[in-house]
Amino acid sequence: MSTAYDVAILGAGIVGAACALECASRGLRTVVTEGRGVGSGATAAGMGHIVVMDDSEAQLALTRYSQTLWHALAARLPDEVEFDRCGTLWVAADEEEMQEVRRKQAVYVAAGVAAEILGARGLEEAEPHLRRPMAGALLVPGDAVLYPPCTAAWLLQEARRMGAEFVAESAVGAVAGGVLLSGGSELQAAHIVIACGADSTDLLPALPIRKRKGHLVITDRYPGMVRHQLVELGYLKSAHSLTADSVAFNVQPRRTGQLLIGSSRQFGDESREVDHGILARMLQRAEEYLPEIGGCSAIRVWTGFRAATPDKLPLIGPWPDDESLMLATGHEGLGITTSLGTGRLVADLLTGTVPEIAADAYRPGRFLSGAGTEPEVARGGMGA
Amino acid sequence: MERAFDVVVVGAGPAGMAAAVSAAEAGRSVAVVDDNPAAGGQIWRRGETLPGAARAWLGRFERAAITRLPGSRVFDGTVDRVCVDGGGEGFELRYQALVLATGARERFLPFPGWTLPGVFGAGGLDAMARGGLPVAGKRVVVAGTGPLLLAVAAHLARRGAKIVAICEQAPLGSVARFAVRMATEPAKVMQGIEYRWAARRAKMHFGCWPVAAHGAGALDSVTLRQSRRRWRVGCDFLACGFHLVPNVELTALLGCRLENGFVAADAVQQTSVAGVFCAGEPCGIGGVEAALLEGQIAGLAAAGRIDEARALAPRRRKLDGFVRALQEAYALRPELRAMADEGTILCRCEDVRYGTLRGRESWREAKLQTRCGMGSCQGRVCGAAAEFLFGWRVDAVRPPIFPAPVSSLTSCNLAENEREAR
Amino acid sequence: MPEVVTISVNGQPFVVPAGTTVAAAMLRAGGTTRTSVSGEMRAPLCGMGICFECRAVIGGKPHERTCQIVCEPGMDVWST
């Protein structure tokens, strides 16, 4: 049996689920396929940091747009999503990093994102457990944290409420107009959205996506020890490289009182095993900034794969080789934040609606020869 | 801190002590890591008048040249070393041979009221009593399944507890068949008789299990069920455990093969990983006698005394029938799946209720969507319950296999080893 | 070795026989060990260090498994 849909979304991570909700709410006949469990891939491995980033203008535009969408959605999010507008503190260890704080603040404010500079004293009051002295920090109060697996499940549930269907099977093939499912059956759809994160290359090997491995550690409950999502600005010195392994201090207070410790970035390691060397470096970095975290009990370590593109921007839009295939992948460490913006852009493109932000920078065609200049190699992002 | 030993033993219960003593007496350098403050494991936990065999083994263990590391836990490991958290620091122990004698824990099944203070495991209340919790004059219901129930009732009765009832979920017929098979093991029969005598005032009910524990803030009574009959008995403590679950986290982390949840070991207790041996309950719930023999075999084999180890193997094989009979006699009845109601907490760390979990696809989905098993105990309590209730297979293990301070994870990690391997 | 040990449980001095575990001492003191995440009072279940119901703050350190720790003179124990 085959059913004709307007759109088949492959993958029910947070990006696929957001696309499904957006498509279904615009009246498109929508089906979502996911064989491995809703929100169980990179979505489950991510930190769940809703963060505005400014590595490039296009990144700033998409993260800012998405943040406003999250704010608009916040009141509807159920309790288990654990949405908490705790804000981000970009911690500056020295005067050089304070210069970056000032630059960053100017950019954020110009983009309409509230951002406040904290001096050394202000930072001590905001986060008394940080090592002293620190030079200061940039506070971005609109940033938030949430629990991604339940968020993806809720987005999908809302999509189904709006009429989307769900098939608990993986897509093993996608060609013009049709999807072959792991169970052997086929789905007919006018448009196919590939939202399989780092595994999207299983369906389209030519995609410019590489797996970038990350580690996260979660502790037992230590309520009040950390109040904001803390990120070192020093990561700008270490994470620029697109080749070398790197770690950064990145600690998130969960609503439970647990501390989520990141982050690491590695190319070329596609095993799910814990890499003890980079894990130790990551935790040492956390101890350097937050000495008391050394005494906190770690209860779980996990790994995941970011879908990294050469220019650190996602792939959103039609695949030039087959325009019936729409991509919604390549979000690297920002998939949780930008899932809502991605959903909007995908639905806009499918329905011929003019998007609220320019979508050209994310078009997959930008990497094809003759598509223009070589993509600029952007600075390292964060997220986990 | 980093230390190297010929043999590292994990666990200082009967199997671990026997392994350590055997290896040390064979002239090997031996270290023993154990979570408990004192050697003896759960069965020979201090605070109880211990049987002669226990005193003898504890004496040998204390006299032997062994590096004893009580209050320490292995949280990670690989082919030639384990990472240990103990005494406030993380350190590596390198080994030539590793003996895993990690014992077993009780299986707990949820029923309404089981989270009330006053409800313990069966072995749990025994351990608490040995640790100084007074039970004299307390009314105690002992419930669940397995030979441990009678032992616990006897221990508690000797301390002056009033055992109100002993409720064994297994039917009388299967326990009787087990007892008949045990007729060839006079020592075990005698022990059973001694236990029953010690707890002689208690009524013993077969095919009987608790359906609810009651009390405002603390336990005051338990509703029991036997066939269609339900009745409520007043009590101060409920000691309830449903036999044992092997502790196989470290074995699984090291990649040793498991069969039906137990560690597969050869005639000299070697696992599928060369140089890694396993002894005691992780190889099959077989009690102290099997554990001691397996420990000796593993310790000798780990010390390279293969012939001596092999010589003991036939004595161990004689106990195979006992191990199998035990498993069959105390198989869990399906009605136990109906003990929990929608509101019963299954995951005590995260307070996840049965109704939230019912209908989930898998353990992984349950973890991700409900937080079940994501708390401090790492699913040690709710995982076994979920396996029984929902038929889920519990996930692959990842380090840390026991919660450990972040500083231990940084000071002891296997990075150097991984670099060497590349 | 002295036959009794004095510790502090929730700010009150408390005398227990030597060799008593902190978990047993807390129950002797008439209390529980922790409050669960949904507000239930809890006491130890397993008595052998695996269920984590006996966690309490010892000497300022949270999440200590009190059933695996023997009382030492002057220990400062708080339920959570």
XYZ file of C-alpha atoms in Angstrom, chain A residues 36 38-41 44 80 82 147 149-151 153-154 217-221 256 258 261 269 272-281 283-284 287 293-303, chain B residues 76-78 83 253 349-351 360-362 364-365 367-371 373-378 397-416 418-419 422:
94
model
C 15.492 4.437 16.221
C 12.145 9.855 18.740
C 14.880 12.271 19.759
C 17.371 9.529 20.425
C 20.272 10.487 18.161
C 19.667 12.993 23.022
C 9.103 17.668 31.116
C 12.427 21.631 31.492
C 15.764 18.808 27.789
C 14.532 14.290 23.970
C 11.260 15.350 25.590
C 11.220 18.500 23.494
C 8.760 14.115 21.510
C 6.478 17.039 22.342
C 29.128 14.188 31.518
C 26.263 14.634 33.935
C 26.627 14.844 37.693
C 24.353 14.101 40.576
C 22.249 16.964 41.957
C 17.076 19.049 38.514
C 22.390 18.332 38.012
C 29.566 19.204 31.617
C 36.575 9.190 15.481
C 30.602 5.579 20.109
C 33.090 4.588 22.799
C 34.234 7.102 25.361
C 37.631 8.563 24.422
C 39.265 8.757 27.821
C 41.964 11.202 26.764
C 39.643 13.902 25.526
C 37.174 13.204 28.339
C 39.897 13.855 30.905
C 40.949 17.049 29.115
C 36.844 17.574 32.729
C 40.175 19.168 33.639
C 37.818 21.990 37.004
C 33.080 20.448 40.239
C 35.946 18.028 40.898
C 34.156 16.848 44.015
C 30.831 16.378 42.265
C 29.755 12.843 41.573
C 29.650 12.022 37.851
C 26.885 9.551 37.154
C 26.913 9.239 33.366
C 29.105 9.908 30.341
C 27.902 9.726 26.777
C 28.988 10.563 23.278
C 36.211 1.956 34.660
C 38.583 -0.578 33.241
C 40.303 -2.133 30.273
C 40.212 2.710 37.540
C 32.293 -3.169 30.272
C 15.998 7.928 42.233
C 13.881 9.949 39.811
C 10.417 9.046 41.140
C 7.124 2.537 26.269
C 9.014 0.747 23.523
C 12.327 0.111 25.183
C 16.362 3.407 26.145
C 13.130 5.207 25.281
C 15.330 6.488 30.042
C 15.325 9.321 27.524
C 11.683 10.261 27.850
C 10.960 9.666 31.534
C 14.376 9.803 33.315
C 17.193 4.757 35.445
C 18.959 8.079 34.972
C 19.558 8.755 38.663
C 22.331 8.018 41.098
C 21.863 4.244 41.224
C 22.324 4.104 37.443
C 27.204 -0.202 29.986
C 29.415 2.860 29.810
C 31.986 4.219 32.206
C 31.660 5.287 34.956
C 30.009 1.999 35.918
C 29.621 3.414 39.409
C 29.206 7.098 40.257
C 32.626 8.641 40.876
C 33.845 12.167 41.547
C 34.733 14.209 38.474
C 38.259 14.542 39.882
C 38.616 10.739 39.915
C 37.609 10.647 36.263
C 40.323 13.172 35.438
C 43.094 11.754 37.621
C 42.512 8.172 36.576
C 41.665 7.642 32.994
C 42.623 5.142 30.389
C 43.965 7.659 27.872
C 47.550 6.448 28.108
C 44.369 3.975 24.489
C 47.375 5.785 23.067
C 46.866 2.846 18.666
